[in-house]
Amino acid sequence: MNKKILGACLLAFSPLWAHAATFDKFVPADSKIGFTYSQMGVSLDGEFKKFDGTLSFDPANAEAAKVTLSVP
């Protein structure tokens, strides 16, 4: 009986734990911007070593998301 009550409580309150993460700043040390370039049948991969930026994202209003990147 107690296991059924515990299970019902966990199911009832699980939506409170399942929410989207919000972001507002890139951490360059933990981020990577990469690209692939192809010319005359040869593909090359590259990445930007230095960059900065911000990300404005509200899970409730995803249409208003904004990204700003700066690559020196």
mmCIF file with all atom_site columns, N, CA and C in Angstrom:
data_model
loop_
_atom_site.group_PDB
_atom_site.id
_atom_site.type_symbol
_atom_site.label_atom_id
_atom_site.label_alt_id
_atom_site.label_comp_id
_atom_site.label_asym_id
_atom_site.label_entity_id
_atom_site.label_seq_id
_atom_site.pdbx_PDB_ins_code
_atom_site.Cartn_x
_atom_site.Cartn_y
_atom_site.Cartn_z
_atom_site.occupancy
_atom_site.B_iso_or_equiv
_atom_site.pdbx_formal_charge
_atom_site.auth_seq_id
_atom_site.auth_comp_id
_atom_site.auth_asym_id
_atom_site.auth_atom_id
_atom_site.pdbx_PDB_model_num
ATOM 1   N N  . MET A 1 1  ? 0.826  -1.201 0.000   1.00 0.00 ? 1  MET A N  1
ATOM 2   C CA . MET A 1 1  ? 0.000  0.000  0.000   1.00 0.00 ? 1  MET A CA 1
ATOM 3   C C  . MET A 1 1  ? 0.868  1.262  0.000   1.00 0.00 ? 1  MET A C  1
ATOM 4   N N  . ASN A 1 2  ? 1.899  1.289  0.850   1.00 0.00 ? 2  ASN A N  1
ATOM 5   C CA . ASN A 1 2  ? 2.765  2.468  0.919   1.00 0.00 ? 2  ASN A CA 1
ATOM 6   C C  . ASN A 1 2  ? 3.524  2.686  -0.386  1.00 0.00 ? 2  ASN A C  1
ATOM 7   N N  . LYS A 1 3  ? 3.907  1.587  -1.064  1.00 0.00 ? 3  LYS A N  1
ATOM 8   C CA . LYS A 1 3  ? 4.615  1.715  -2.336  1.00 0.00 ? 3  LYS A CA 1
ATOM 9   C C  . LYS A 1 3  ? 3.708  2.338  -3.393  1.00 0.00 ? 3  LYS A C  1
ATOM 10  N N  . LYS A 1 4  ? 2.427  2.010  -3.363  1.00 0.00 ? 4  LYS A N  1
ATOM 11  C CA . LYS A 1 4  ? 1.485  2.595  -4.317  1.00 0.00 ? 4  LYS A CA 1
ATOM 12  C C  . LYS A 1 4  ? 1.325  4.093  -4.070  1.00 0.00 ? 4  LYS A C  1
ATOM 13  N N  . ILE A 1 5  ? 1.263  4.487  -2.821  1.00 0.00 ? 5  ILE A N  1
ATOM 14  C CA . ILE A 1 5  ? 1.130  5.910  -2.489  1.00 0.00 ? 5  ILE A CA 1
ATOM 15  C C  . ILE A 1 5  ? 2.391  6.665  -2.894  1.00 0.00 ? 5  ILE A C  1
ATOM 16  N N  . LEU A 1 6  ? 3.562  6.078  -2.608  1.00 0.00 ? 6  LEU A N  1
ATOM 17  C CA . LEU A 1 6  ? 4.826  6.706  -2.987  1.00 0.00 ? 6  LEU A CA 1
ATOM 18  C C  . LEU A 1 6  ? 4.921  6.851  -4.504  1.00 0.00 ? 6  LEU A C  1
ATOM 19  N N  . GLY A 1 7  ? 4.554  5.807  -5.229  1.00 0.00 ? 7  GLY A N  1
ATOM 20  C CA . GLY A 1 7  ? 4.582  5.862  -6.691  1.00 0.00 ? 7  GLY A CA 1
ATOM 21  C C  . GLY A 1 7  ? 3.640  6.924  -7.233  1.00 0.00 ? 7  GLY A C  1
ATOM 22  N N  . ALA A 1 8  ? 2.457  7.033  -6.660  1.00 0.00 ? 8  ALA A N  1
ATOM 23  C CA . ALA A 1 8  ? 1.493  8.038  -7.101  1.00 0.00 ? 8  ALA A CA 1
ATOM 24  C C  . ALA A 1 8  ? 2.016  9.450  -6.833  1.00 0.00 ? 8  ALA A C  1
ATOM 25  N N  . CYS A 1 9  ? 2.663  9.646  -5.691  1.00 0.00 ? 9  CYS A N  1
ATOM 26  C CA . CYS A 1 9  ? 3.231  10.965 -5.371  1.00 0.00 ? 9  CYS A CA 1
ATOM 27  C C  . CYS A 1 9  ? 4.365  11.320 -6.325  1.00 0.00 ? 9  CYS A C  1
ATOM 28  N N  . LEU A 1 10 ? 5.221  10.354 -6.635  1.00 0.00 ? 10 LEU A N  1
ATOM 29  C CA . LEU A 1 10 ? 6.322  10.613 -7.562  1.00 0.00 ? 10 LEU A CA 1
ATOM 30  C C  . LEU A 1 10 ? 5.804  10.988 -8.942  1.00 0.00 ? 10 LEU A C  1
ATOM 31  N N  . LEU A 1 11 ? 4.775  10.297 -9.405  1.00 0.00 ? 11 LEU A N  1
ATOM 32  C CA . LEU A 1 11 ? 4.190  10.622 -10.707 1.00 0.00 ? 11 LEU A CA 1
ATOM 33  C C  . LEU A 1 11 ? 3.506  11.986 -10.696 1.00 0.00 ? 11 LEU A C  1
ATOM 34  N N  . ALA A 1 12 ? 2.863  12.315 -9.593  1.00 0.00 ? 12 ALA A N  1
ATOM 35  C CA . ALA A 1 12 ? 2.146  13.585 -9.512  1.00 0.00 ? 12 ALA A CA 1
ATOM 36  C C  . ALA A 1 12 ? 3.092  14.777 -9.518  1.00 0.00 ? 12 ALA A C  1
ATOM 37  N N  . PHE A 1 13 ? 4.250  14.637 -8.874  1.00 0.00 ? 13 PHE A N  1
ATOM 38  C CA . PHE A 1 13 ? 5.169  15.767 -8.751  1.00 0.00 ? 13 PHE A CA 1
ATOM 39  C C  . PHE A 1 13 ? 6.317  15.741 -9.752  1.00 0.00 ? 13 PHE A C  1
ATOM 40  N N  . SER A 1 14 ? 6.413  14.729 -10.602 1.00 0.00 ? 14 SER A N  1
ATOM 41  C CA . SER A 1 14 ? 7.516  14.654 -11.561 1.00 0.00 ? 14 SER A CA 1
ATOM 42  C C  . SER A 1 14 ? 7.540  15.812 -12.559 1.00 0.00 ? 14 SER A C  1
ATOM 43  N N  . PRO A 1 15 ? 6.405  16.389 -12.983 1.00 0.00 ? 15 PRO A N  1
ATOM 44  C CA . PRO A 1 15 ? 6.505  17.543 -13.893 1.00 0.00 ? 15 PRO A CA 1
ATOM 45  C C  . PRO A 1 15 ? 7.234  18.736 -13.285 1.00 0.00 ? 15 PRO A C  1
ATOM 46  N N  . LEU A 1 16 ? 7.274  18.832 -11.966 1.00 0.00 ? 16 LEU A N  1
ATOM 47  C CA . LEU A 1 16 ? 7.993  19.935 -11.329 1.00 0.00 ? 16 LEU A CA 1
ATOM 48  C C  . LEU A 1 16 ? 9.494  19.812 -11.535 1.00 0.00 ? 16 LEU A C  1
ATOM 49  N N  . TRP A 1 17 ? 10.002 18.599 -11.682 1.00 0.00 ? 17 TRP A N  1
ATOM 50  C CA . TRP A 1 17 ? 11.434 18.377 -11.870 1.00 0.00 ? 17 TRP A CA 1
ATOM 51  C C  . TRP A 1 17 ? 11.827 18.448 -13.340 1.00 0.00 ? 17 TRP A C  1
ATOM 52  N N  . ALA A 1 18 ? 10.913 18.193 -14.228 1.00 0.00 ? 18 ALA A N  1
ATOM 53  C CA . ALA A 1 18 ? 11.220 18.129 -15.661 1.00 0.00 ? 18 ALA A CA 1
ATOM 54  C C  . ALA A 1 18 ? 10.972 19.486 -16.314 1.00 0.00 ? 18 ALA A C  1
ATOM 55  N N  . HIS A 1 19 ? 11.943 20.378 -16.219 1.00 0.00 ? 19 HIS A N  1
ATOM 56  C CA . HIS A 1 19 ? 11.819 21.681 -16.858 1.00 0.00 ? 19 HIS A CA 1
ATOM 57  C C  . HIS A 1 19 ? 13.046 21.940 -17.716 1.00 0.00 ? 19 HIS A C  1
ATOM 58  N N  . ALA A 1 20 ? 12.896 22.783 -18.707 1.00 0.00 ? 20 ALA A N  1
ATOM 59  C CA . ALA A 1 20 ? 14.000 23.078 -19.622 1.00 0.00 ? 20 ALA A CA 1
ATOM 60  C C  . ALA A 1 20 ? 15.008 24.002 -18.958 1.00 0.00 ? 20 ALA A C  1
ATOM 61  N N  . ALA A 1 21 ? 16.263 23.808 -19.303 1.00 0.00 ? 21 ALA A N  1
ATOM 62  C CA . ALA A 1 21 ? 17.317 24.677 -18.795 1.00 0.00 ? 21 ALA A CA 1
ATOM 63  C C  . ALA A 1 21 ? 17.315 25.987 -19.571 1.00 0.00 ? 21 ALA A C  1
ATOM 64  N N  . THR A 1 22 ? 17.648 27.066 -18.897 1.00 0.00 ? 22 THR A N  1
ATOM 65  C CA . THR A 1 22 ? 17.762 28.352 -19.568 1.00 0.00 ? 22 THR A CA 1
ATOM 66  C C  . THR A 1 22 ? 19.233 28.744 -19.659 1.00 0.00 ? 22 THR A C  1
ATOM 67  N N  . PHE A 1 23 ? 19.589 29.423 -20.736 1.00 0.00 ? 23 PHE A N  1
ATOM 68  C CA . PHE A 1 23 ? 20.966 29.827 -20.987 1.00 0.00 ? 23 PHE A CA 1
ATOM 69  C C  . PHE A 1 23 ? 21.004 31.328 -21.210 1.00 0.00 ? 23 PHE A C  1
ATOM 70  N N  . ASP A 1 24 ? 22.066 31.970 -20.763 1.00 0.00 ? 24 ASP A N  1
ATOM 71  C CA . ASP A 1 24 ? 22.195 33.392 -21.032 1.00 0.00 ? 24 ASP A CA 1
ATOM 72  C C  . ASP A 1 24 ? 23.621 33.819 -21.371 1.00 0.00 ? 24 ASP A C  1
ATOM 73  N N  . LYS A 1 25 ? 24.613 32.933 -21.312 1.00 0.00 ? 25 LYS A N  1
ATOM 74  C CA . LYS A 1 25 ? 25.993 33.300 -21.606 1.00 0.00 ? 25 LYS A CA 1
ATOM 75  C C  . LYS A 1 25 ? 26.753 32.072 -22.068 1.00 0.00 ? 25 LYS A C  1
ATOM 76  N N  . PHE A 1 26 ? 27.513 32.236 -23.153 1.00 0.00 ? 26 PHE A N  1
ATOM 77  C CA . PHE A 1 26 ? 28.403 31.170 -23.592 1.00 0.00 ? 26 PHE A CA 1
ATOM 78  C C  . PHE A 1 26 ? 29.615 31.136 -22.673 1.00 0.00 ? 26 PHE A C  1
ATOM 79  N N  . VAL A 1 27 ? 30.128 29.972 -22.419 1.00 0.00 ? 27 VAL A N  1
ATOM 80  C CA . VAL A 1 27 ? 31.390 29.814 -21.697 1.00 0.00 ? 27 VAL A CA 1
ATOM 81  C C  . VAL A 1 27 ? 32.395 29.333 -22.733 1.00 0.00 ? 27 VAL A C  1
ATOM 82  N N  . PRO A 1 28 ? 33.242 30.230 -23.242 1.00 0.00 ? 28 PRO A N  1
ATOM 83  C CA . PRO A 1 28 ? 34.150 29.855 -24.331 1.00 0.00 ? 28 PRO A CA 1
ATOM 84  C C  . PRO A 1 28 ? 35.011 28.634 -24.026 1.00 0.00 ? 28 PRO A C  1
ATOM 85  N N  . ALA A 1 29 ? 35.423 28.457 -22.785 1.00 0.00 ? 29 ALA A N  1
ATOM 86  C CA . ALA A 1 29 ? 36.257 27.301 -22.441 1.00 0.00 ? 29 ALA A CA 1
ATOM 87  C C  . ALA A 1 29 ? 35.492 25.989 -22.584 1.00 0.00 ? 29 ALA A C  1
ATOM 88  N N  . ASP A 1 30 ? 34.166 26.041 -22.479 1.00 0.00 ? 30 ASP A N  1
ATOM 89  C CA . ASP A 1 30 ? 33.340 24.837 -22.569 1.00 0.00 ? 30 ASP A CA 1
ATOM 90  C C  . ASP A 1 30 ? 32.559 24.760 -23.876 1.00 0.00 ? 30 ASP A C  1
ATOM 91  N N  . SER A 1 31 ? 32.839 25.652 -24.815 1.00 0.00 ? 31 SER A N  1
ATOM 92  C CA . SER A 1 31 ? 32.079 25.721 -26.059 1.00 0.00 ? 31 SER A CA 1
ATOM 93  C C  . SER A 1 31 ? 33.001 25.556 -27.261 1.00 0.00 ? 31 SER A C  1
ATOM 94  N N  . LYS A 1 32 ? 32.390 25.248 -28.398 1.00 0.00 ? 32 LYS A N  1
ATOM 95  C CA . LYS A 1 32 ? 33.160 25.065 -29.620 1.00 0.00 ? 32 LYS A CA 1
ATOM 96  C C  . LYS A 1 32 ? 32.308 25.493 -30.810 1.00 0.00 ? 32 LYS A C  1
ATOM 97  N N  . ILE A 1 33 ? 32.920 26.246 -31.721 1.00 0.00 ? 33 ILE A N  1
ATOM 98  C CA . ILE A 1 33 ? 32.271 26.592 -32.981 1.00 0.00 ? 33 ILE A CA 1
ATOM 99  C C  . ILE A 1 33 ? 33.121 25.989 -34.087 1.00 0.00 ? 33 ILE A C  1
ATOM 100 N N  . GLY A 1 34 ? 32.559 25.023 -34.780 1.00 0.00 ? 34 GLY A N  1
ATOM 101 C CA . GLY A 1 34 ? 33.289 24.336 -35.837 1.00 0.00 ? 34 GLY A CA 1
ATOM 102 C C  . GLY A 1 34 ? 32.609 24.507 -37.180 1.00 0.00 ? 34 GLY A C  1
ATOM 103 N N  . PHE A 1 35 ? 33.350 24.207 -38.243 1.00 0.00 ? 35 PHE A N  1
ATOM 104 C CA . PHE A 1 35 ? 32.803 24.321 -39.586 1.00 0.00 ? 35 PHE A CA 1
ATOM 105 C C  . PHE A 1 35 ? 33.493 23.312 -40.497 1.00 0.00 ? 35 PHE A C  1
ATOM 106 N N  . THR A 1 36 ? 32.849 23.024 -41.614 1.00 0.00 ? 36 THR A N  1
ATOM 107 C CA . THR A 1 36 ? 33.419 22.170 -42.656 1.00 0.00 ? 36 THR A CA 1
ATOM 108 C C  . THR A 1 36 ? 33.422 22.956 -43.954 1.00 0.00 ? 36 THR A C  1
ATOM 109 N N  . TYR A 1 37 ? 34.536 22.942 -44.636 1.00 0.00 ? 37 TYR A N  1
ATOM 110 C CA . TYR A 1 37 ? 34.729 23.690 -45.875 1.00 0.00 ? 37 TYR A CA 1
ATOM 111 C C  . TYR A 1 37 ? 35.057 22.701 -46.984 1.00 0.00 ? 37 TYR A C  1
ATOM 112 N N  . SER A 1 38 ? 34.431 22.859 -48.125 1.00 0.00 ? 38 SER A N  1
ATOM 113 C CA . SER A 1 38 ? 34.686 21.965 -49.250 1.00 0.00 ? 38 SER A CA 1
ATOM 114 C C  . SER A 1 38 ? 34.954 22.786 -50.506 1.00 0.00 ? 38 SER A C  1
ATOM 115 N N  . GLN A 1 39 ? 36.068 22.485 -51.166 1.00 0.00 ? 39 GLN A N  1
ATOM 116 C CA . GLN A 1 39 ? 36.403 23.157 -52.416 1.00 0.00 ? 39 GLN A CA 1
ATOM 117 C C  . GLN A 1 39 ? 37.133 22.171 -53.317 1.00 0.00 ? 39 GLN A C  1
ATOM 118 N N  . MET A 1 40 ? 36.698 22.081 -54.545 1.00 0.00 ? 40 MET A N  1
ATOM 119 C CA . MET A 1 40 ? 37.305 21.203 -55.548 1.00 0.00 ? 40 MET A CA 1
ATOM 120 C C  . MET A 1 40 ? 37.404 19.754 -55.056 1.00 0.00 ? 40 MET A C  1
ATOM 121 N N  . GLY A 1 41 ? 36.358 19.295 -54.371 1.00 0.00 ? 41 GLY A N  1
ATOM 122 C CA . GLY A 1 41 ? 36.306 17.915 -53.922 1.00 0.00 ? 41 GLY A CA 1
ATOM 123 C C  . GLY A 1 41 ? 37.086 17.611 -52.657 1.00 0.00 ? 41 GLY A C  1
ATOM 124 N N  . VAL A 1 42 ? 37.683 18.617 -52.040 1.00 0.00 ? 42 VAL A N  1
ATOM 125 C CA . VAL A 1 42 ? 38.458 18.409 -50.813 1.00 0.00 ? 42 VAL A CA 1
ATOM 126 C C  . VAL A 1 42 ? 37.715 19.065 -49.651 1.00 0.00 ? 42 VAL A C  1
ATOM 127 N N  . SER A 1 43 ? 37.432 18.278 -48.604 1.00 0.00 ? 43 SER A N  1
ATOM 128 C CA . SER A 1 43 ? 36.761 18.802 -47.421 1.00 0.00 ? 43 SER A CA 1
ATOM 129 C C  . SER A 1 43 ? 37.773 19.039 -46.310 1.00 0.00 ? 43 SER A C  1
ATOM 130 N N  . LEU A 1 44 ? 37.637 20.158 -45.663 1.00 0.00 ? 44 LEU A N  1
ATOM 131 C CA . LEU A 1 44 ? 38.484 20.502 -44.526 1.00 0.00 ? 44 LEU A CA 1
ATOM 132 C C  . LEU A 1 44 ? 37.603 20.881 -43.348 1.00 0.00 ? 44 LEU A C  1
ATOM 133 N N  . ASP A 1 45 ? 38.006 20.483 -42.154 1.00 0.00 ? 45 ASP A N  1
ATOM 134 C CA . ASP A 1 45 ? 37.316 20.859 -40.928 1.00 0.00 ? 45 ASP A CA 1
ATOM 135 C C  . ASP A 1 45 ? 38.122 21.932 -40.222 1.00 0.00 ? 45 ASP A C  1
ATOM 136 N N  . GLY A 1 46 ? 37.431 22.832 -39.561 1.00 0.00 ? 46 GLY A N  1
ATOM 137 C CA . GLY A 1 46 ? 38.109 23.885 -38.813 1.00 0.00 ? 46 GLY A CA 1
ATOM 138 C C  . GLY A 1 46 ? 37.273 24.315 -37.631 1.00 0.00 ? 46 GLY A C  1
ATOM 139 N N  . GLU A 1 47 ? 37.853 25.145 -36.796 1.00 0.00 ? 47 GLU A N  1
ATOM 140 C CA . GLU A 1 47 ? 37.122 25.680 -35.656 1.00 0.00 ? 47 GLU A CA 1
ATOM 141 C C  . GLU A 1 47 ? 37.690 27.041 -35.290 1.00 0.00 ? 47 GLU A C  1
ATOM 142 N N  . PHE A 1 48 ? 36.852 27.854 -34.668 1.00 0.00 ? 48 PHE A N  1
ATOM 143 C CA . PHE A 1 48 ? 37.281 29.145 -34.168 1.00 0.00 ? 48 PHE A CA 1
ATOM 144 C C  . PHE A 1 48 ? 37.808 28.950 -32.752 1.00 0.00 ? 48 PHE A C  1
ATOM 145 N N  . LYS A 1 49 ? 39.015 29.409 -32.496 1.00 0.00 ? 49 LYS A N  1
ATOM 146 C CA . LYS A 1 49 ? 39.636 29.251 -31.174 1.00 0.00 ? 49 LYS A CA 1
ATOM 147 C C  . LYS A 1 49 ? 39.152 30.307 -30.190 1.00 0.00 ? 49 LYS A C  1
ATOM 148 N N  . LYS A 1 50 ? 38.898 31.526 -30.685 1.00 0.00 ? 50 LYS A N  1
ATOM 149 C CA . LYS A 1 50 ? 38.466 32.615 -29.808 1.00 0.00 ? 50 LYS A CA 1
ATOM 150 C C  . LYS A 1 50 ? 37.114 33.134 -30.280 1.00 0.00 ? 50 LYS A C  1
ATOM 151 N N  . PHE A 1 51 ? 36.185 33.247 -29.351 1.00 0.00 ? 51 PHE A N  1
ATOM 152 C CA . PHE A 1 51 ? 34.885 33.819 -29.651 1.00 0.00 ? 51 PHE A CA 1
ATOM 153 C C  . PHE A 1 51 ? 34.189 34.154 -28.348 1.00 0.00 ? 51 PHE A C  1
ATOM 154 N N  . ASP A 1 52 ? 33.163 34.966 -28.439 1.00 0.00 ? 52 ASP A N  1
ATOM 155 C CA . ASP A 1 52 ? 32.351 35.326 -27.284 1.00 0.00 ? 52 ASP A CA 1
ATOM 156 C C  . ASP A 1 52 ? 30.927 35.491 -27.780 1.00 0.00 ? 52 ASP A C  1
ATOM 157 N N  . GLY A 1 53 ? 29.980 35.392 -26.890 1.00 0.00 ? 53 GLY A N  1
ATOM 158 C CA . GLY A 1 53 ? 28.606 35.550 -27.314 1.00 0.00 ? 53 GLY A CA 1
ATOM 159 C C  . GLY A 1 53 ? 27.627 35.403 -26.183 1.00 0.00 ? 53 GLY A C  1
ATOM 160 N N  . THR A 1 54 ? 26.382 35.665 -26.493 1.00 0.00 ? 54 THR A N  1
ATOM 161 C CA . THR A 1 54 ? 25.299 35.500 -25.539 1.00 0.00 ? 54 THR A CA 1
ATOM 162 C C  . THR A 1 54 ? 24.153 34.761 -26.221 1.00 0.00 ? 54 THR A C  1
ATOM 163 N N  . LEU A 1 55 ? 23.365 34.111 -25.405 1.00 0.00 ? 55 LEU A N  1
ATOM 164 C CA . LEU A 1 55 ? 22.187 33.394 -25.877 1.00 0.00 ? 55 LEU A CA 1
ATOM 165 C C  . LEU A 1 55 ? 21.044 33.745 -24.953 1.00 0.00 ? 55 LEU A C  1
ATOM 166 N N  . SER A 1 56 ? 19.994 34.287 -25.499 1.00 0.00 ? 56 SER A N  1
ATOM 167 C CA . SER A 1 56 ? 18.810 34.630 -24.729 1.00 0.00 ? 56 SER A CA 1
ATOM 168 C C  . SER A 1 56 ? 17.703 33.667 -25.131 1.00 0.00 ? 56 SER A C  1
ATOM 169 N N  . PHE A 1 57 ? 17.319 32.787 -24.216 1.00 0.00 ? 57 PHE A N  1
ATOM 170 C CA . PHE A 1 57 ? 16.322 31.767 -24.531 1.00 0.00 ? 57 PHE A CA 1
ATOM 171 C C  . PHE A 1 57 ? 15.394 31.566 -23.345 1.00 0.00 ? 57 PHE A C  1
ATOM 172 N N  . ASP A 1 58 ? 14.113 31.739 -23.594 1.00 0.00 ? 58 ASP A N  1
ATOM 173 C CA . ASP A 1 58 ? 13.082 31.494 -22.599 1.00 0.00 ? 58 ASP A CA 1
ATOM 174 C C  . ASP A 1 58 ? 12.245 30.323 -23.099 1.00 0.00 ? 58 ASP A C  1
ATOM 175 N N  . PRO A 1 59 ? 12.248 29.180 -22.400 1.00 0.00 ? 59 PRO A N  1
ATOM 176 C CA . PRO A 1 59 ? 11.489 28.017 -22.871 1.00 0.00 ? 59 PRO A CA 1
ATOM 177 C C  . PRO A 1 59 ? 10.006 28.314 -23.094 1.00 0.00 ? 59 PRO A C  1
ATOM 178 N N  . ALA A 1 60 ? 9.463  29.270 -22.361 1.00 0.00 ? 60 ALA A N  1
ATOM 179 C CA . ALA A 1 60 ? 8.052  29.605 -22.527 1.00 0.00 ? 60 ALA A CA 1
ATOM 180 C C  . ALA A 1 60 ? 7.805  30.444 -23.777 1.00 0.00 ? 60 ALA A C  1
ATOM 181 N N  . ASN A 1 61 ? 8.869  31.061 -24.332 1.00 0.00 ? 61 ASN A N  1
ATOM 182 C CA . ASN A 1 61 ? 8.726  31.912 -25.512 1.00 0.00 ? 61 ASN A CA 1
ATOM 183 C C  . ASN A 1 61 ? 9.908  31.672 -26.449 1.00 0.00 ? 61 ASN A C  1
ATOM 184 N N  . ALA A 1 62 ? 9.981  30.474 -27.012 1.00 0.00 ? 62 ALA A N  1
ATOM 185 C CA . ALA A 1 62 ? 11.121 30.078 -27.848 1.00 0.00 ? 62 ALA A CA 1
ATOM 186 C C  . ALA A 1 62 ? 11.241 30.925 -29.113 1.00 0.00 ? 62 ALA A C  1
ATOM 187 N N  . GLU A 1 63 ? 10.148 31.487 -29.595 1.00 0.00 ? 63 GLU A N  1
ATOM 188 C CA . GLU A 1 63 ? 10.191 32.299 -30.810 1.00 0.00 ? 63 GLU A CA 1
ATOM 189 C C  . GLU A 1 63 ? 11.010 33.571 -30.616 1.00 0.00 ? 63 GLU A C  1
ATOM 190 N N  . ALA A 1 64 ? 11.178 34.021 -29.389 1.00 0.00 ? 64 ALA A N  1
ATOM 191 C CA . ALA A 1 64 ? 11.904 35.261 -29.109 1.00 0.00 ? 64 ALA A CA 1
ATOM 192 C C  . ALA A 1 64 ? 13.380 35.012 -28.806 1.00 0.00 ? 64 ALA A C  1
ATOM 193 N N  . ALA A 1 65 ? 13.877 33.811 -29.060 1.00 0.00 ? 65 ALA A N  1
ATOM 194 C CA . ALA A 1 65 ? 15.281 33.491 -28.768 1.00 0.00 ? 65 ALA A CA 1
ATOM 195 C C  . ALA A 1 65 ? 16.215 34.345 -29.616 1.00 0.00 ? 65 ALA A C  1
ATOM 196 N N  . LYS A 1 66 ? 17.356 34.743 -29.011 1.00 0.00 ? 66 LYS A N  1
ATOM 197 C CA . LYS A 1 66 ? 18.350 35.560 -29.714 1.00 0.00 ? 66 LYS A CA 1
ATOM 198 C C  . LYS A 1 66 ? 19.743 35.018 -29.429 1.00 0.00 ? 66 LYS A C  1
ATOM 199 N N  . VAL A 1 67 ? 20.598 35.051 -30.448 1.00 0.00 ? 67 VAL A N  1
ATOM 200 C CA . VAL A 1 67 ? 21.995 34.630 -30.312 1.00 0.00 ? 67 VAL A CA 1
ATOM 201 C C  . VAL A 1 67 ? 22.872 35.746 -30.852 1.00 0.00 ? 67 VAL A C  1
ATOM 202 N N  . THR A 1 68 ? 23.912 36.087 -30.113 1.00 0.00 ? 68 THR A N  1
ATOM 203 C CA . THR A 1 68 ? 24.901 37.063 -30.556 1.00 0.00 ? 68 THR A CA 1
ATOM 204 C C  . THR A 1 68 ? 26.273 36.428 -30.440 1.00 0.00 ? 68 THR A C  1
ATOM 205 N N  . LEU A 1 69 ? 27.026 36.398 -31.549 1.00 0.00 ? 69 LEU A N  1
ATOM 206 C CA . LEU A 1 69 ? 28.376 35.834 -31.555 1.00 0.00 ? 69 LEU A CA 1
ATOM 207 C C  . LEU A 1 69 ? 29.365 36.869 -32.051 1.00 0.00 ? 69 LEU A C  1
ATOM 208 N N  . SER A 1 70 ? 30.547 36.851 -31.465 1.00 0.00 ? 70 SER A N  1
ATOM 209 C CA . SER A 1 70 ? 31.630 37.726 -31.883 1.00 0.00 ? 70 SER A CA 1
ATOM 210 C C  . SER A 1 70 ? 32.886 36.887 -32.048 1.00 0.00 ? 70 SER A C  1
ATOM 211 N N  . VAL A 1 71 ? 33.445 36.893 -33.272 1.00 0.00 ? 71 VAL A N  1
ATOM 212 C CA . VAL A 1 71 ? 34.675 36.149 -33.558 1.00 0.00 ? 71 VAL A CA 1
ATOM 213 C C  . VAL A 1 71 ? 35.729 37.178 -33.955 1.00 0.00 ? 71 VAL A C  1
ATOM 214 N N  . PRO A 1 72 ? 36.782 37.369 -33.116 1.00 0.00 ? 72 PRO A N  1
ATOM 215 C CA . PRO A 1 72 ? 37.801 38.377 -33.445 1.00 0.00 ? 72 PRO A CA 1
ATOM 216 C C  . PRO A 1 72 ? 38.689 37.941 -34.599 1.00 0.00 ? 72 PRO A C  1
#
